[in-house]
PDB file of C-alpha atoms in Angstrom:
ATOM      1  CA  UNK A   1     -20.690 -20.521  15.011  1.00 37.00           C
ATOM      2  CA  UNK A   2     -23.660 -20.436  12.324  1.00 36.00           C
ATOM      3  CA  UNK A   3     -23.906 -16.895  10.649  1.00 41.00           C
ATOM      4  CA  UNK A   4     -27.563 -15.883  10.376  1.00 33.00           C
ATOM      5  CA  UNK A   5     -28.880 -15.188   6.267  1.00 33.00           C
ATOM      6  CA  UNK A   6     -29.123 -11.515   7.702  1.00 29.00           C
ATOM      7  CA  UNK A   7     -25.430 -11.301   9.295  1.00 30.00           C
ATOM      8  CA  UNK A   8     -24.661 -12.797   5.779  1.00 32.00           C
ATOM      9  CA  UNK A   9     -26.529 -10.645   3.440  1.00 29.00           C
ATOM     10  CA  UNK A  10     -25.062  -7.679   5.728  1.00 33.00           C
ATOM     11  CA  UNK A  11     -21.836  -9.011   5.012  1.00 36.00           C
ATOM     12  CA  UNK A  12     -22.574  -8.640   1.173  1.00 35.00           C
ATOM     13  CA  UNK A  13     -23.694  -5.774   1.630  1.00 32.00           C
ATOM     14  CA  UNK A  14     -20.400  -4.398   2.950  1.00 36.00           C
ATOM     15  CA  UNK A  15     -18.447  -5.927   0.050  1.00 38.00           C
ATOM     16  CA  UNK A  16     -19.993  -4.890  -2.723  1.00 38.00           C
ATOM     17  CA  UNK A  17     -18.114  -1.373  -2.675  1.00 39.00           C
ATOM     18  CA  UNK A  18     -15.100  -3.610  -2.910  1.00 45.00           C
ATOM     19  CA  UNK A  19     -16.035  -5.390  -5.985  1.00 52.00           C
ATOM     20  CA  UNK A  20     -18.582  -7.358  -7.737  1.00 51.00           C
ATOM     21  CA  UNK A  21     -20.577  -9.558  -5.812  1.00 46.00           C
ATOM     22  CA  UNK A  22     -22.353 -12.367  -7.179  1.00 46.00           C
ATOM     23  CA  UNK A  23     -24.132 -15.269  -5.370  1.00 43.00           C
ATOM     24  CA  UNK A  24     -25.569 -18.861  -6.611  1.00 44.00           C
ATOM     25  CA  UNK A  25     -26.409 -22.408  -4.754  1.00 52.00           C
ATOM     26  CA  UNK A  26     -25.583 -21.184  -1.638  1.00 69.00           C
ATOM     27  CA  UNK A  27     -22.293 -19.830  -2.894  1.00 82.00           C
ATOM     28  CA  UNK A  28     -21.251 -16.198  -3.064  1.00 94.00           C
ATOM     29  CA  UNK A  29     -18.589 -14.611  -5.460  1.00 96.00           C
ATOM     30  CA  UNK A  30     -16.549 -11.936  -4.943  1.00 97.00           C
ATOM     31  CA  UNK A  31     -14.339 -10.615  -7.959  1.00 97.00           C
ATOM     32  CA  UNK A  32     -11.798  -7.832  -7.749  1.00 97.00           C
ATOM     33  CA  UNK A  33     -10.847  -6.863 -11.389  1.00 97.00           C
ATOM     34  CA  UNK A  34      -7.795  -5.890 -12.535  1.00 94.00           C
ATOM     35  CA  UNK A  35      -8.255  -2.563 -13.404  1.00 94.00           C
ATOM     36  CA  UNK A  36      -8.844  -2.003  -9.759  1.00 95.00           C
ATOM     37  CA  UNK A  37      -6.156  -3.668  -8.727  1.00 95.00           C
ATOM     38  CA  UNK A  38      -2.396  -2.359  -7.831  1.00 94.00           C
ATOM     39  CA  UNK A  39      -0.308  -1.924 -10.441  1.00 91.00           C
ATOM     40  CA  UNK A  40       3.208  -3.468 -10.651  1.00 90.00           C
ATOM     41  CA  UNK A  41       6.251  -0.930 -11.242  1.00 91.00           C
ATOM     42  CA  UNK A  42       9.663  -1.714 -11.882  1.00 94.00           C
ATOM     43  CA  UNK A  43      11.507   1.178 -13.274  1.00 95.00           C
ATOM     44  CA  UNK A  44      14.558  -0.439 -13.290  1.00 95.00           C
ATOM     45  CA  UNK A  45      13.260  -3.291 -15.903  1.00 95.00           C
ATOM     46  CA  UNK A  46      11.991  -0.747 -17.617  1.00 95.00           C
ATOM     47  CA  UNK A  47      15.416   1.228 -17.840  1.00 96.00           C
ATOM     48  CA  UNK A  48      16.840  -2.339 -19.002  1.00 96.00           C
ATOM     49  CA  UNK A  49      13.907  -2.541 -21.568  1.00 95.00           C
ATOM     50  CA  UNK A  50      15.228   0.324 -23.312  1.00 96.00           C
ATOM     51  CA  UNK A  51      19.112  -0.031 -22.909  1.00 96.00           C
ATOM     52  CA  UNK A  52      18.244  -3.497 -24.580  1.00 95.00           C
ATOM     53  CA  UNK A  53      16.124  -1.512 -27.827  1.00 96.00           C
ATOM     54  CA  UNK A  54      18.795   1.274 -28.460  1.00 96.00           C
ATOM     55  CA  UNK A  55      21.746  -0.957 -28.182  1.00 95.00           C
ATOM     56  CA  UNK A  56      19.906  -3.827 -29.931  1.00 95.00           C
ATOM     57  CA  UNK A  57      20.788  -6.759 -27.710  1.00 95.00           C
ATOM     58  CA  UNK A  58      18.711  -9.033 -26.092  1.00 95.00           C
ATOM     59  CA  UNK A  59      16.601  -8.141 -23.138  1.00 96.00           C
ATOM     60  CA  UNK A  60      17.723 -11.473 -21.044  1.00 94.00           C
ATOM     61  CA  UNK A  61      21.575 -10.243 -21.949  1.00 94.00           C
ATOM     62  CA  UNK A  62      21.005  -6.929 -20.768  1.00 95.00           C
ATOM     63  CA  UNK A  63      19.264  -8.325 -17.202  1.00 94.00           C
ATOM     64  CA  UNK A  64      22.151 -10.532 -17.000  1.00 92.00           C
ATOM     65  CA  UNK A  65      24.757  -7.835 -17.234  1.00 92.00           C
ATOM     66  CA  UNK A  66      23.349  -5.968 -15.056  1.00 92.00           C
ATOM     67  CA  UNK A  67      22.532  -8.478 -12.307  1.00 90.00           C
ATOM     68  CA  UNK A  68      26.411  -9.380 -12.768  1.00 87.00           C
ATOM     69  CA  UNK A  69      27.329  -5.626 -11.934  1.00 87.00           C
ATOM     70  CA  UNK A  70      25.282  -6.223  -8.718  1.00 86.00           C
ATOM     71  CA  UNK A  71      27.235  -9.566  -7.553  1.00 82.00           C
ATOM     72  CA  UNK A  72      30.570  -8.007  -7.993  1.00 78.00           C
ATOM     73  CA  UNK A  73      29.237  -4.980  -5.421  1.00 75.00           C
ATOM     74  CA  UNK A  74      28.086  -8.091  -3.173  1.00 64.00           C
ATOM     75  CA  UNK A  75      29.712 -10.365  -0.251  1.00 58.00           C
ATOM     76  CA  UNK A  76      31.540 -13.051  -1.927  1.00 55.00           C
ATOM     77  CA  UNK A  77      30.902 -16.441  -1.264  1.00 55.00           C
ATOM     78  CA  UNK A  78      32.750 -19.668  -1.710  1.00 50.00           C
ATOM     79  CA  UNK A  79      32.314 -22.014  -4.064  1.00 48.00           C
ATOM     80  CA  UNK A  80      33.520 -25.258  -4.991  1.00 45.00           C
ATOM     81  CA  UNK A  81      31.163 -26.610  -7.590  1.00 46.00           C
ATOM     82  CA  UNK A  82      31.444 -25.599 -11.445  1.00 53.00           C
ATOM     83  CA  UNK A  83      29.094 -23.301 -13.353  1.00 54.00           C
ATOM     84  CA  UNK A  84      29.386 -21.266 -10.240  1.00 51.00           C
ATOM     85  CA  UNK A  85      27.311 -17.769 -11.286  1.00 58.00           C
ATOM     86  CA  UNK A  86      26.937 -15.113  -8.373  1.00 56.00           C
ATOM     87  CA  UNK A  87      24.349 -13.244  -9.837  1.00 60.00           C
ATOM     88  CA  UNK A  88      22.008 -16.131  -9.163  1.00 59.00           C
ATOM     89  CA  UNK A  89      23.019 -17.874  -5.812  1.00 56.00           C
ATOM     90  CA  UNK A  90      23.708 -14.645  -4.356  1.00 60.00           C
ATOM     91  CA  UNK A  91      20.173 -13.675  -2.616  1.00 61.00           C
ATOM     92  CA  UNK A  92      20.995 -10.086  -2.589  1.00 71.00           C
ATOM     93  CA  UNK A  93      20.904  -9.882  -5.975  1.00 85.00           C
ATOM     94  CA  UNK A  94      16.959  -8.594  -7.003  1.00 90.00           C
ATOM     95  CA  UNK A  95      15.971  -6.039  -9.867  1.00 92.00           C
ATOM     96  CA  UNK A  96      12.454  -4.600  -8.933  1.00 92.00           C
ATOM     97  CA  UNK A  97      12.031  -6.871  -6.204  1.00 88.00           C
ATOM     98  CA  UNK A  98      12.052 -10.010  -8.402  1.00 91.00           C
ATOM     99  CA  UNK A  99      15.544 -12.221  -7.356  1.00 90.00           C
ATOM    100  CA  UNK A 100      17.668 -12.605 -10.529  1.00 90.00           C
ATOM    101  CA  UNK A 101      17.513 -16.352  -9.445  1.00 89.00           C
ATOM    102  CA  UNK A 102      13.920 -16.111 -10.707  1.00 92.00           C
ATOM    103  CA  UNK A 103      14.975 -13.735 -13.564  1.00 94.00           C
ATOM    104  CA  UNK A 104      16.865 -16.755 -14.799  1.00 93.00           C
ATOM    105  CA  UNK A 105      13.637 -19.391 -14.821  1.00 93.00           C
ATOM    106  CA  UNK A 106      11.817 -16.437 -16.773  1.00 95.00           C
ATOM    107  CA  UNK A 107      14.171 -16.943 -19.404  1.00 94.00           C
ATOM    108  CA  UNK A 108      13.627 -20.633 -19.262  1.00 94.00           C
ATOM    109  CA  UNK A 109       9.523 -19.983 -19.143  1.00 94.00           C
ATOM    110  CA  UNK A 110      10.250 -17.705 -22.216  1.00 95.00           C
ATOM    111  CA  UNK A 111      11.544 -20.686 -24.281  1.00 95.00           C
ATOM    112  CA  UNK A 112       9.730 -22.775 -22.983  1.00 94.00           C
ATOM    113  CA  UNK A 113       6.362 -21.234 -23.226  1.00 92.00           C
ATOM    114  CA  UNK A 114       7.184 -19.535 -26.951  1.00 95.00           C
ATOM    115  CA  UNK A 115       6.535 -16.245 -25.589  1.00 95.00           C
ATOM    116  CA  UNK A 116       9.742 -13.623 -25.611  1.00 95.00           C
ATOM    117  CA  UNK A 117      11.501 -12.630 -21.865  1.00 95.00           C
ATOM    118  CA  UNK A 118       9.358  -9.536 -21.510  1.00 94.00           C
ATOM    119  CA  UNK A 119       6.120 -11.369 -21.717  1.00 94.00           C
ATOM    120  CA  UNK A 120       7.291 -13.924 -18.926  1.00 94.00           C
ATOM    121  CA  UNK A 121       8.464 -11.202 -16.758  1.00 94.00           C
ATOM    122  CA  UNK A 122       5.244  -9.384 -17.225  1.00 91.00           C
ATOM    123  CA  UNK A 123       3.112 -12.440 -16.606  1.00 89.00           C
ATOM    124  CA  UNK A 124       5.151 -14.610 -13.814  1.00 90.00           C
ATOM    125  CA  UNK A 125       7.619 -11.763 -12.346  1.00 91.00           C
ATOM    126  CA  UNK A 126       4.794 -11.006  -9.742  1.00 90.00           C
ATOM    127  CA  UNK A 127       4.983 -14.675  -7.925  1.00 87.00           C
ATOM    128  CA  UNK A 128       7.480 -14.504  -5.545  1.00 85.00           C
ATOM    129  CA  UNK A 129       5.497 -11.213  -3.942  1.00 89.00           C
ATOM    130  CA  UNK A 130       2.191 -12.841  -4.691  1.00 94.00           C
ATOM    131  CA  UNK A 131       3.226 -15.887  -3.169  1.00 93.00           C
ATOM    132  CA  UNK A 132       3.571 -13.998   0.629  1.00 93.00           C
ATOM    133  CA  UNK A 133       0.099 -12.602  -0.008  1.00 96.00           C
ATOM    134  CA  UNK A 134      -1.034 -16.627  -0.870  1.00 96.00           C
ATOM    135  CA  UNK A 135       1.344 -17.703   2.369  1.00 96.00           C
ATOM    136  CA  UNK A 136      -0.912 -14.519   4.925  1.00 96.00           C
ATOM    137  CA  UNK A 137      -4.206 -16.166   3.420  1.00 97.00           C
ATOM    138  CA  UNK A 138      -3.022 -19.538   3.859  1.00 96.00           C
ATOM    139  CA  UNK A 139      -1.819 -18.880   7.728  1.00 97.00           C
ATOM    140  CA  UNK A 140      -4.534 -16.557   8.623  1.00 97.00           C
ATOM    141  CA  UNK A 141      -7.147 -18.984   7.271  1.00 97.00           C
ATOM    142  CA  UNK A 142      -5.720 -22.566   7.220  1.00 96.00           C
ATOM    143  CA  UNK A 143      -9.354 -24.092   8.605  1.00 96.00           C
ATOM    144  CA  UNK A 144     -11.319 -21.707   5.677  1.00 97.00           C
ATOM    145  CA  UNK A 145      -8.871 -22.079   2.691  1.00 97.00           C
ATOM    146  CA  UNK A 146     -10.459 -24.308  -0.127  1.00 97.00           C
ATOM    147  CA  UNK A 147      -8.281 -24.070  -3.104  1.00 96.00           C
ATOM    148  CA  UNK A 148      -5.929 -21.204  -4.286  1.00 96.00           C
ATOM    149  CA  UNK A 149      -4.862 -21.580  -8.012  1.00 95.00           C
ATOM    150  CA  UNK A 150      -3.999 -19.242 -10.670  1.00 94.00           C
ATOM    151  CA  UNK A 151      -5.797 -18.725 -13.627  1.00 94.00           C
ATOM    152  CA  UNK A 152      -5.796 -17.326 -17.165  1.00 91.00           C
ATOM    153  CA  UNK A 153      -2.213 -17.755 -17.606  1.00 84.00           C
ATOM    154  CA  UNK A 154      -1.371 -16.817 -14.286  1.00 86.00           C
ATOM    155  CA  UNK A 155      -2.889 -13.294 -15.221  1.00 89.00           C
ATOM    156  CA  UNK A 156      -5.934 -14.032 -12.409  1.00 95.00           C
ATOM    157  CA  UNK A 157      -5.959 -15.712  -8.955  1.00 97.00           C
ATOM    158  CA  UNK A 158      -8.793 -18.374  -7.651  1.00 97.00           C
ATOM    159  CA  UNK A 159      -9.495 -18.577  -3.762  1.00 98.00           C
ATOM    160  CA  UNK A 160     -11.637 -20.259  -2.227  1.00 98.00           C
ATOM    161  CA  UNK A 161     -12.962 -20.769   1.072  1.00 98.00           C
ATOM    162  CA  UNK A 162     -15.177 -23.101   3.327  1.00 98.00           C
ATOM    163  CA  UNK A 163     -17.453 -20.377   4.519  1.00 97.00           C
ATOM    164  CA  UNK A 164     -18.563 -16.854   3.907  1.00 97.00           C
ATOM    165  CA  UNK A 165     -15.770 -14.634   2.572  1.00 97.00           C
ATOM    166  CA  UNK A 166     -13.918 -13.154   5.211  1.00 97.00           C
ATOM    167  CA  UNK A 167     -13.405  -9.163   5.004  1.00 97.00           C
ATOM    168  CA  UNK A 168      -9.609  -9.690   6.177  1.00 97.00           C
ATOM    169  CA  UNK A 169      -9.108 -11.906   2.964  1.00 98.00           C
ATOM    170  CA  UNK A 170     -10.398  -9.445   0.540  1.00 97.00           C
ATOM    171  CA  UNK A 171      -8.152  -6.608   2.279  1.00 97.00           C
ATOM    172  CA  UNK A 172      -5.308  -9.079   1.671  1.00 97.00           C
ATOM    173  CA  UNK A 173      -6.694 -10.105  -1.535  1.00 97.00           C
ATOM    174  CA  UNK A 174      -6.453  -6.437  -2.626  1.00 97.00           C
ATOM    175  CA  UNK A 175      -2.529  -5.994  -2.853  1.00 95.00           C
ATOM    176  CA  UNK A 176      -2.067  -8.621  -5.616  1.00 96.00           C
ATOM    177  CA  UNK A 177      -1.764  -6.820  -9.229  1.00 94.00           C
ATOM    178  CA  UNK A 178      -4.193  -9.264 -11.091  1.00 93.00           C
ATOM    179  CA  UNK A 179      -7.678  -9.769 -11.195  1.00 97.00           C
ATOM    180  CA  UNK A 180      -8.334 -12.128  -8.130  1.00 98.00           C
ATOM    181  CA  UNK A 181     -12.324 -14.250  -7.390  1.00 98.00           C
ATOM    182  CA  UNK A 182     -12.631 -15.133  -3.991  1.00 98.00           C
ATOM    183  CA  UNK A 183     -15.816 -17.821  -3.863  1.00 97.00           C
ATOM    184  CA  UNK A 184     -17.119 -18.437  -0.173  1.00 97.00           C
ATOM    185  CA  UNK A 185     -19.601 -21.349   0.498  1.00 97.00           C
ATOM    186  CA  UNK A 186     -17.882 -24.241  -0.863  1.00 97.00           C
ATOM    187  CA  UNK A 187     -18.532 -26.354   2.246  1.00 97.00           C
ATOM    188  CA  UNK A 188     -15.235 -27.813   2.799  1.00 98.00           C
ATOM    189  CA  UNK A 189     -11.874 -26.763   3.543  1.00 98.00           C
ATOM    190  CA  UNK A 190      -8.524 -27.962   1.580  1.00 97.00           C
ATOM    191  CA  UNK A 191      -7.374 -29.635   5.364  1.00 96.00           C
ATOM    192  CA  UNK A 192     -10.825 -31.436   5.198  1.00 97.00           C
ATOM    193  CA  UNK A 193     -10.324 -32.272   1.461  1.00 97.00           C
ATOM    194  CA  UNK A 194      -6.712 -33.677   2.451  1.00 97.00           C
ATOM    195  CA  UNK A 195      -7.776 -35.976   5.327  1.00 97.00           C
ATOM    196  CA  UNK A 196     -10.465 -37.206   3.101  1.00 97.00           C
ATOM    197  CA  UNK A 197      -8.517 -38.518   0.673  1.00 97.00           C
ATOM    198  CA  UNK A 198      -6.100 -39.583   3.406  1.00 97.00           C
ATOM    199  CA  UNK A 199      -8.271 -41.450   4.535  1.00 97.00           C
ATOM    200  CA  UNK A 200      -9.858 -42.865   1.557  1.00 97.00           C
ATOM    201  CA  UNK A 201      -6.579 -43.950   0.296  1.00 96.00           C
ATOM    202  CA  UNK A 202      -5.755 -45.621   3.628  1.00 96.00           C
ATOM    203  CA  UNK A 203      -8.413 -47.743   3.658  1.00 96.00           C
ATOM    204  CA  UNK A 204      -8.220 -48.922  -0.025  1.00 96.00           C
ATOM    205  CA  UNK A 205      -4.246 -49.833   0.494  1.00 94.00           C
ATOM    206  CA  UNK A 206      -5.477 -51.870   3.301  1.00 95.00           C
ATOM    207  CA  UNK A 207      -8.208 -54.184   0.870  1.00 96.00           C
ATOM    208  CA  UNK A 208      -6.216 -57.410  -0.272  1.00 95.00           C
ATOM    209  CA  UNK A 209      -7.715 -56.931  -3.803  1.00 96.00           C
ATOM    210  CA  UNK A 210      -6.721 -53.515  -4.376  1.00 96.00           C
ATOM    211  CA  UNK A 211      -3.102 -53.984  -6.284  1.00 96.00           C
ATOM    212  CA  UNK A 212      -2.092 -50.750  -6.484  1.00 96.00           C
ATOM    213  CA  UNK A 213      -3.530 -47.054  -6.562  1.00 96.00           C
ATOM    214  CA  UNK A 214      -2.690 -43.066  -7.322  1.00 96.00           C
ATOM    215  CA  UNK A 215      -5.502 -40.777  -5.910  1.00 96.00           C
ATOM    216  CA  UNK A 216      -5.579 -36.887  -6.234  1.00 96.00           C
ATOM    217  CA  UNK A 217      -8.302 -34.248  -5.106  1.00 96.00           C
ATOM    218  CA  UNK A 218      -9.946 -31.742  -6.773  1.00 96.00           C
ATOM    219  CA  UNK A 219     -10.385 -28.701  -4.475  1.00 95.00           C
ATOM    220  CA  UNK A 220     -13.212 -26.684  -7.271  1.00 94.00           C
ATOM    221  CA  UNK A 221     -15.384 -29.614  -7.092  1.00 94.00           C
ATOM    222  CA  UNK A 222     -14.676 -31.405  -3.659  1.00 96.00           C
ATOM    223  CA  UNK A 223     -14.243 -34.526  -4.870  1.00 97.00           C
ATOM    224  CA  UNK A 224     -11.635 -37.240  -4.137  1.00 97.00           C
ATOM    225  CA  UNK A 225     -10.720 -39.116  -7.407  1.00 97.00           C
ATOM    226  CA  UNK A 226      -8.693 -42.450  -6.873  1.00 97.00           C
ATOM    227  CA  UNK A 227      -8.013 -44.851  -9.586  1.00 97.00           C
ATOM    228  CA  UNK A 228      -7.152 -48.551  -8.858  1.00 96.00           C
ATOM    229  CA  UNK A 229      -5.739 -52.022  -9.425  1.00 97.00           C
ATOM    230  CA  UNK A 230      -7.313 -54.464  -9.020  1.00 97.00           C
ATOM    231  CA  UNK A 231      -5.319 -57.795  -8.342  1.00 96.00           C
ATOM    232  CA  UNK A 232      -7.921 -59.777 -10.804  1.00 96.00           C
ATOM    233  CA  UNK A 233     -10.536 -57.188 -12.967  1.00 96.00           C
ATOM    234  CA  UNK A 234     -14.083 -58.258 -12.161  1.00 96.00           C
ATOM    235  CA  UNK A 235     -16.491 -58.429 -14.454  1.00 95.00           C
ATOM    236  CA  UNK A 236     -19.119 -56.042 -12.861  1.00 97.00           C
ATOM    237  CA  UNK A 237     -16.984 -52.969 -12.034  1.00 96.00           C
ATOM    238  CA  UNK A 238     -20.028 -51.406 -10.044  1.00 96.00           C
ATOM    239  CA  UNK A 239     -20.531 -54.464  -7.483  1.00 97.00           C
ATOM    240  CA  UNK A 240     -16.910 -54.601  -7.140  1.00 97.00           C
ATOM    241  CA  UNK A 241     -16.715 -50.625  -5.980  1.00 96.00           C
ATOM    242  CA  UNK A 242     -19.369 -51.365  -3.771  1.00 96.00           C
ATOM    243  CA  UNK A 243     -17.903 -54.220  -2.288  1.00 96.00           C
ATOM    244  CA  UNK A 244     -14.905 -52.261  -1.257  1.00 96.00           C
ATOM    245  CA  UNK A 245     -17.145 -50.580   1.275  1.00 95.00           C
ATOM    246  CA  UNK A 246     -15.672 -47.203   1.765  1.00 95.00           C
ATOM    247  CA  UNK A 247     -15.858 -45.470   4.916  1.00 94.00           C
ATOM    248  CA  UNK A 248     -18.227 -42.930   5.405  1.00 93.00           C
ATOM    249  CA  UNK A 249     -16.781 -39.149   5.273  1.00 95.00           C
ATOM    250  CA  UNK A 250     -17.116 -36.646   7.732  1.00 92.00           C
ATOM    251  CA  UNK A 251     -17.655 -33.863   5.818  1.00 96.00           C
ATOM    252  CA  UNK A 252     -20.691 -34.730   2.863  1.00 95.00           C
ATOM    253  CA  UNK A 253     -19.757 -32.024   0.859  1.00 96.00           C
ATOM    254  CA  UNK A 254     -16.725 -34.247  -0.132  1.00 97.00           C
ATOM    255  CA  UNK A 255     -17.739 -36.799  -2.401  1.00 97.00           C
ATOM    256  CA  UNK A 256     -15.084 -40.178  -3.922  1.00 97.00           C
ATOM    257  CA  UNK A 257     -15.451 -41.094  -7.279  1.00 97.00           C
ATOM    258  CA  UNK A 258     -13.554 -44.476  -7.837  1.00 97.00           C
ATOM    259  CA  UNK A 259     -12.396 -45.519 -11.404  1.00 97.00           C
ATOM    260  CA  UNK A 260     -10.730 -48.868 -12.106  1.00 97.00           C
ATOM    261  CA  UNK A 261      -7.238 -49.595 -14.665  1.00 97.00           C
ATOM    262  CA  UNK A 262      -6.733 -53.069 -15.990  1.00 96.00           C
ATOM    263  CA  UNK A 263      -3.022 -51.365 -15.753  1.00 96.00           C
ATOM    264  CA  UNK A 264      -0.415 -50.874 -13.197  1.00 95.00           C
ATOM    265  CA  UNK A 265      -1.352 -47.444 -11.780  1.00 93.00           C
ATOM    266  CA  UNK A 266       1.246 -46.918  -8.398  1.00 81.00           C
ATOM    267  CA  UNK A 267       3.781 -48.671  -6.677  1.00 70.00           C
ATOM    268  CA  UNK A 268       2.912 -52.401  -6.448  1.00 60.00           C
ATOM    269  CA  UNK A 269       2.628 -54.296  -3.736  1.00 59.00           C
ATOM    270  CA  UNK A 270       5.428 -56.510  -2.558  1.00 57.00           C
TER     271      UNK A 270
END
């Protein structure tokens, strides 16, 4: 059902005490910032934080200890594989919430990344908790949903949606402890995006001189992008797209932008 421009602009209206409110091309923009956001505590990282400074050992050693002290309290478990380590197969095991599984990729983010263990903790501990607030929005609006994706280093949080912004998203939205933009209007859903490309991609691996193909969609933009071999190049790339005769899409808000590799780009063909 169609909302009227006044239901909408009443809607706007209602959620600008939330947070600020911007609108463009049909679009409208929602961002709640950071410092109005929750804020994450977890006093017993912080305790660990300064064991680690006055006794001058590492911050991941320190976790690690600790997490071990937990196992031992824990149900043992069996194992019959090498490298066995308690502390991180045994689920029970969380400091602050976080699972010291996940402690354990920090560390490898740290490294990875260049950054030292606190900064990791501090910019990826939040995840696993933000990930159930990503799963609610997902569920509760699985026909709406167009894109979720973090941003700024994983310091901000993109949603978007097919239609206006629903109120129950920004009341969700509002228990993640980072700045999080909620854009309503895109036209198309990510279920519409998927069965786009789906069906794009069918169609082309069904065409005799397609050899092979990768395809991926972009859910900011809407667009399906699919790159293909063909089985002989032709000489005018243009006639040849056109001569694949693509079906038409359902949704027009969903464009397919076609791009052809003298290479090998997928599986080929048998």
């Amino acid at each position: 059902m169609k909302r009227s421009g006044v239901v909408v602009l009443a809607l706007l209206v209602s959620l600008c005490a939330c947070g600020q409110v911007t609108a463009a091309a049909g679009t409208e923009t929602i961002v709640l910032e950071r410092a109005d956001q929750p804020t994450v505590h977890r006093p017993t990282l912080e305790k660990l934080k300064r064991e680690a400074e006055s006794s001058g050992r590492p911050l991941e050693e320190v976790v690690e200890r600790y997490a071990a002290r937990l196992a031992a309290t824990a149900s043992p478990r069996p194992t019959d594989f090498d490298g066995y380590d308690p502390a991180a197969t045994e689920p029970g095991v969380t400091i602050d919430g976080i699972p010291y599984a996940e402690l354990v990729d920090l560390g490898t983010i740290a490294r990875s990344e260049g950054i030292s263990y606190e900064e990791a903790i501090d910019r990826f501990g939040a995840q696993s908790s933000n990930g159930k607030v990503i799963d609610r929005l997902r569920a509760e609006f699985a026909d709406e949903i167009s894109g979720v994706r973090y941003v700024d280093d994983q310091r901000g949080l993109r949603v978007g949606f097919k239609g206006p912004i629903p109120p129950r998203a920004v009341e969700l939205a509002r228990a993640l402890p980072l700045e999080v933009t909620l854009i309503g209007g895109k036209g198309f859903s990510d279920a519409e995006l998927q069965q786009a490309q789906d069906t794009v991609t069918s169609w082309l691996a069904a065409r005799p001189e397609v050899a092979t193909m990768t395809a991926h969609s972009d859910d900011e933009t809407g667009r399906v992008k699919v790159t293909l071999q063909p089985e002989v190049m032709p000489g005018d790339e243009e006639a040849f797209k056109r001569s694949l005769g693509l079906p038409r899409l359902d949704n027009p808000r969903i464009t397919v932008e076609i791009a052809l590799s003298a290479a090998p780009v997928g599986v080929v063909r048998e």
